[in-house]
PDB file of C-alpha atoms in Angstrom:
ATOM      1  CA  MET A1432     105.273  94.222 113.644  1.00 52.00           C
ATOM      2  CA  LEU A1433     108.571  94.387 111.804  1.00 69.00           C
ATOM      3  CA  GLY A1434     110.382  93.101 114.796  1.00 78.00           C
ATOM      4  CA  LEU A1435     109.903  96.397 116.635  1.00 78.00           C
ATOM      5  CA  THR A1436     110.108  95.990 120.311  1.00 89.00           C
ATOM      6  CA  PHE A1437     109.748  98.634 123.099  1.00 87.00           C
ATOM      7  CA  GLU A1438     113.540  99.004 123.451  1.00 90.00           C
ATOM      8  CA  LYS A1439     114.056  99.629 119.783  1.00 90.00           C
ATOM      9  CA  LEU A1440     111.342 102.236 119.632  1.00 84.00           C
ATOM     10  CA  LEU A1441     112.859 103.890 122.763  1.00 88.00           C
ATOM     11  CA  LEU A1442     116.266 103.931 121.165  1.00 91.00           C
ATOM     12  CA  VAL A1443     114.827 105.378 117.859  1.00 86.00           C
ATOM     13  CA  GLY A1444     113.130 108.152 119.980  1.00 83.00           C
ATOM     14  CA  ILE A1445     116.297 109.049 121.752  1.00 87.00           C
ATOM     15  CA  VAL A1446     118.268 109.139 118.543  1.00 88.00           C
ATOM     16  CA  ALA A1447     115.491 111.349 117.095  1.00 82.00           C
ATOM     17  CA  VAL A1448     115.742 113.672 120.090  1.00 83.00           C
ATOM     18  CA  PHE A1449     119.478 114.174 119.405  1.00 86.00           C
ATOM     19  CA  LEU A1450     119.199 114.433 115.796  1.00 86.00           C
ATOM     20  CA  LEU A1451     116.232 116.767 115.490  1.00 82.00           C
ATOM     21  CA  GLY A1452     116.472 118.701 118.708  1.00 84.00           C
ATOM     22  CA  PRO A1453     113.866 119.437 121.321  1.00 80.00           C
ATOM     23  CA  GLU A1454     112.377 122.313 119.261  1.00 85.00           C
ATOM     24  CA  LYS A1455     111.759 120.426 116.109  1.00 87.00           C
ATOM     25  CA  LEU A1456     110.665 117.120 117.658  1.00 82.00           C
ATOM     26  CA  PRO A1457     107.111 118.105 118.466  1.00 86.00           C
ATOM     27  CA  HIS A1458     106.507 119.287 114.927  1.00 89.00           C
ATOM     28  CA  TYR A1459     107.880 116.100 113.381  1.00 86.00           C
ATOM     29  CA  ALA A1460     105.954 113.929 115.869  1.00 86.00           C
ATOM     30  CA  ALA A1461     102.722 115.660 114.958  1.00 92.00           C
ATOM     31  CA  GLN A1462     103.492 115.018 111.142  1.00 93.00           C
ATOM     32  CA  LEU A1463     104.162 111.351 111.949  1.00 89.00           C
ATOM     33  CA  ALA A1464     100.908 111.128 113.848  1.00 94.00           C
ATOM     34  CA  ARG A1465      99.028 112.857 111.066  1.00 97.00           C
ATOM     35  CA  LEU A1466     100.621 110.303 108.533  1.00 95.00           C
ATOM     36  CA  VAL A1467      99.666 107.266 110.596  1.00 94.00           C
ATOM     37  CA  ARG A1468      96.149 108.723 110.998  1.00 96.00           C
ATOM     38  CA  GLN A1469      95.882 109.179 107.187  1.00 97.00           C
ATOM     39  CA  LEU A1470      97.134 105.659 106.451  1.00 95.00           C
ATOM     40  CA  ARG A1471      94.610 104.153 108.800  1.00 96.00           C
ATOM     41  CA  ASP A1472      91.710 106.214 107.320  1.00 96.00           C
ATOM     42  CA  LEU A1473      93.017 105.076 103.816  1.00 96.00           C
ATOM     43  CA  ALA A1474      92.923 101.525 104.778  1.00 93.00           C
ATOM     44  CA  ASN A1475      89.420 101.738 106.540  1.00 93.00           C
ATOM     45  CA  GLY A1476      88.081 103.597 103.426  1.00 94.00           C
ATOM     46  CA  ALA A1477      89.363 100.791 101.118  1.00 91.00           C
ATOM     47  CA  LYS A1478      87.879  98.296 103.456  1.00 86.00           C
ATOM     48  CA  GLU A1479      84.482 100.127 103.290  1.00 89.00           C
ATOM     49  CA  ARG A1480      84.655 100.479  99.446  1.00 89.00           C
ATOM     50  CA  MET A1481      85.321  96.800  99.207  1.00 83.00           C
ATOM     51  CA  ARG A1482      82.372  96.038 101.368  1.00 83.00           C
ATOM     52  CA  ASP A1483      80.130  98.354  99.255  1.00 86.00           C
ATOM     53  CA  GLU A1484      81.221  96.847  95.994  1.00 85.00           C
ATOM     54  CA  MET A1485      81.106  93.221  97.100  1.00 80.00           C
ATOM     55  CA  GLY A1486      77.766  93.519  98.936  1.00 80.00           C
ATOM     56  CA  PRO A1487      76.680  91.054 101.469  1.00 76.00           C
ATOM     57  CA  GLU A1488      79.209  88.327 100.300  1.00 75.00           C
ATOM     58  CA  PHE A1489      82.072  90.396 101.972  1.00 72.00           C
ATOM     59  CA  ASP A1490      80.837  89.552 105.428  1.00 73.00           C
ATOM     60  CA  ASP A1491      80.614  85.871 104.491  1.00 77.00           C
ATOM     61  CA  VAL A1492      84.292  85.609 103.289  1.00 76.00           C
ATOM     62  CA  ASP A1493      86.400  83.419 105.649  1.00 79.00           C
ATOM     63  CA  TRP A1494      89.613  85.676 105.637  1.00 76.00           C
ATOM     64  CA  LYS A1495      91.555  83.316 107.803  1.00 80.00           C
ATOM     65  CA  LYS A1496      91.119  80.614 105.162  1.00 78.00           C
ATOM     66  CA  LEU A1497      92.684  83.006 102.540  1.00 78.00           C
ATOM     67  CA  ASP A1498      95.757  83.791 104.741  1.00 80.00           C
ATOM     68  CA  PRO A1499      98.824  82.657 102.761  1.00 80.00           C
ATOM     69  CA  ARG A1500     100.699  81.986 105.982  1.00 80.00           C
ATOM     70  CA  GLN A1501      98.560  78.894 106.618  1.00 79.00           C
ATOM     71  CA  TYR A1502      99.764  77.104 103.421  1.00 80.00           C
ATOM     72  CA  ASP A1503     102.152  74.366 103.829  1.00 81.00           C
ATOM     73  CA  PRO A1504     103.073  72.988 100.355  1.00 83.00           C
ATOM     74  CA  ARG A1505     104.062  69.539 101.811  1.00 86.00           C
ATOM     75  CA  ARG A1506     100.577  69.202 103.485  1.00 82.00           C
ATOM     76  CA  ILE A1507      98.735  70.327 100.322  1.00 82.00           C
ATOM     77  CA  ILE A1508     100.632  67.718  98.293  1.00 85.00           C
ATOM     78  CA  ARG A1509     100.194  65.023 100.835  1.00 84.00           C
ATOM     79  CA  GLU A1510      96.304  65.669 100.969  1.00 83.00           C
ATOM     80  CA  ALA A1511      96.155  65.802  97.091  1.00 83.00           C
ATOM     81  CA  LEU A1512      97.898  62.353  96.844  1.00 84.00           C
ATOM     82  CA  ILE A1513      95.725  60.751  99.488  1.00 83.00           C
ATOM     83  CA  GLU A1514      92.507  62.021  97.853  1.00 70.00           C
ATOM     84  CA  ASP A1515      93.431  60.813  94.397  1.00 60.00           C
ATOM     85  CA  GLU A1516      92.249  57.350  93.432  1.00 58.00           C
ATOM     86  CA  PRO A1517      94.874  54.914  92.095  1.00 57.00           C
ATOM     87  CA  VAL A1518      95.269  55.168  88.469  1.00 54.00           C
ATOM     88  CA  LYS A1519      94.357  52.033  86.387  1.00 56.00           C
ATOM     89  CA  GLU A1520      97.249  50.945  84.277  1.00 55.00           C
ATOM     90  CA  GLN A1521      96.304  50.835  80.678  1.00 53.00           C
ATOM     91  CA  SER A1522      98.299  49.019  78.003  1.00 53.00           C
ATOM     92  CA  ALA A1523      99.518  51.082  75.104  1.00 54.00           C
ATOM     93  CA  VAL A1524      98.457  49.976  71.764  1.00 52.00           C
ATOM     94  CA  VAL A1525     100.614  50.880  68.783  1.00 51.00           C
ATOM     95  CA  SER A1526      99.003  51.025  65.382  1.00 49.00           C
ATOM     96  CA  ARG A1527     100.837  50.144  62.164  1.00 50.00           C
ATOM     97  CA  VAL A1528      98.466  51.937  59.872  1.00 50.00           C
ATOM     98  CA  SER A1529      98.172  55.690  59.487  1.00 51.00           C
ATOM     99  CA  PRO A1530      95.070  57.332  60.829  1.00 53.00           C
ATOM    100  CA  ASN A1531      91.948  57.308  58.816  1.00 51.00           C
ATOM    101  CA  PRO A1532      91.897  59.926  55.886  1.00 52.00           C
ATOM    102  CA  ASN A1533      88.907  61.657  57.397  1.00 47.00           C
ATOM    103  CA  GLY A1534      90.918  62.236  60.642  1.00 48.00           C
ATOM    104  CA  ALA A1535      88.792  60.054  62.835  1.00 53.00           C
ATOM    105  CA  TYR A1536      90.496  57.587  65.378  1.00 57.00           C
ATOM    106  CA  LEU A1537      90.500  53.936  64.892  1.00 57.00           C
ATOM    107  CA  SER A1538      88.202  51.840  67.023  1.00 63.00           C
ATOM    108  CA  ARG A1539      89.506  49.741  69.838  1.00 65.00           C
ATOM    109  CA  GLU A1540      88.814  46.490  67.900  1.00 66.00           C
ATOM    110  CA  ARG A1541      90.512  47.892  64.762  1.00 65.00           C
ATOM    111  CA  ALA A1542      93.477  49.226  66.877  1.00 65.00           C
ATOM    112  CA  LYS A1543      93.875  45.721  68.455  1.00 68.00           C
ATOM    113  CA  GLU A1544      94.010  44.109  65.088  1.00 70.00           C
ATOM    114  CA  ASN A1545      96.984  46.450  63.960  1.00 70.00           C
ATOM    115  CA  ALA A1546      98.909  46.229  67.258  1.00 75.00           C
ATOM    116  CA  LEU A1547     102.481  45.016  67.206  1.00 76.00           C
ATOM    117  CA  ALA A1548     103.416  41.660  68.516  1.00 79.00           C
ATOM    118  CA  PRO A1549     105.396  41.761  71.797  1.00 80.00           C
ATOM    119  CA  ALA A1550     108.843  41.090  70.228  1.00 82.00           C
ATOM    120  CA  GLU A1551     108.091  42.892  66.980  1.00 81.00           C
ATOM    121  CA  PRO A1552     110.166  46.233  66.488  1.00 81.00           C
ATOM    122  CA  ALA A1553     108.422  49.475  65.667  1.00 79.00           C
ATOM    123  CA  PRO A1554     108.090  50.397  62.005  1.00 77.00           C
ATOM    124  CA  PHE A1555     110.953  52.773  60.799  1.00 79.00           C
ATOM    125  CA  ASP A1556     110.367  55.501  58.251  1.00 78.00           C
ATOM    126  CA  SER A1557     113.562  56.460  56.549  1.00 80.00           C
ATOM    127  CA  GLU A1558     111.842  59.623  54.965  1.00 82.00           C
ATOM    128  CA  ALA A1559     110.788  61.093  58.286  1.00 78.00           C
ATOM    129  CA  THR A1560     112.595  64.083  59.623  1.00 66.00           C
TER     130      THR A1560
END
């Protein structure tokens, strides 16, 4: 928890004794204990409220699965690439004519008829912006 070890906590306690003095230390220790108790009650209250609002599904949630520390981006990408099927290569067909006036696409047969030859350059429109 935040890298706190027993030695560090002991050192903080000794510094607190010197800074606060022995007569004020019990009062501040009691306030710290009260604060920790209130935070724990607040967390438990939020958990209970969540359980009440979610209903029986709350107990079915696998919280370890949702832990962000378990995610390894390299593993996720590797698994996604393995699961994907190879993509079939499709040849692009370039049409010389403008689309139909009603906005519909050309059929495959019609598009093949209007396709450019392999060595033919693409049409150039000098009025285009």
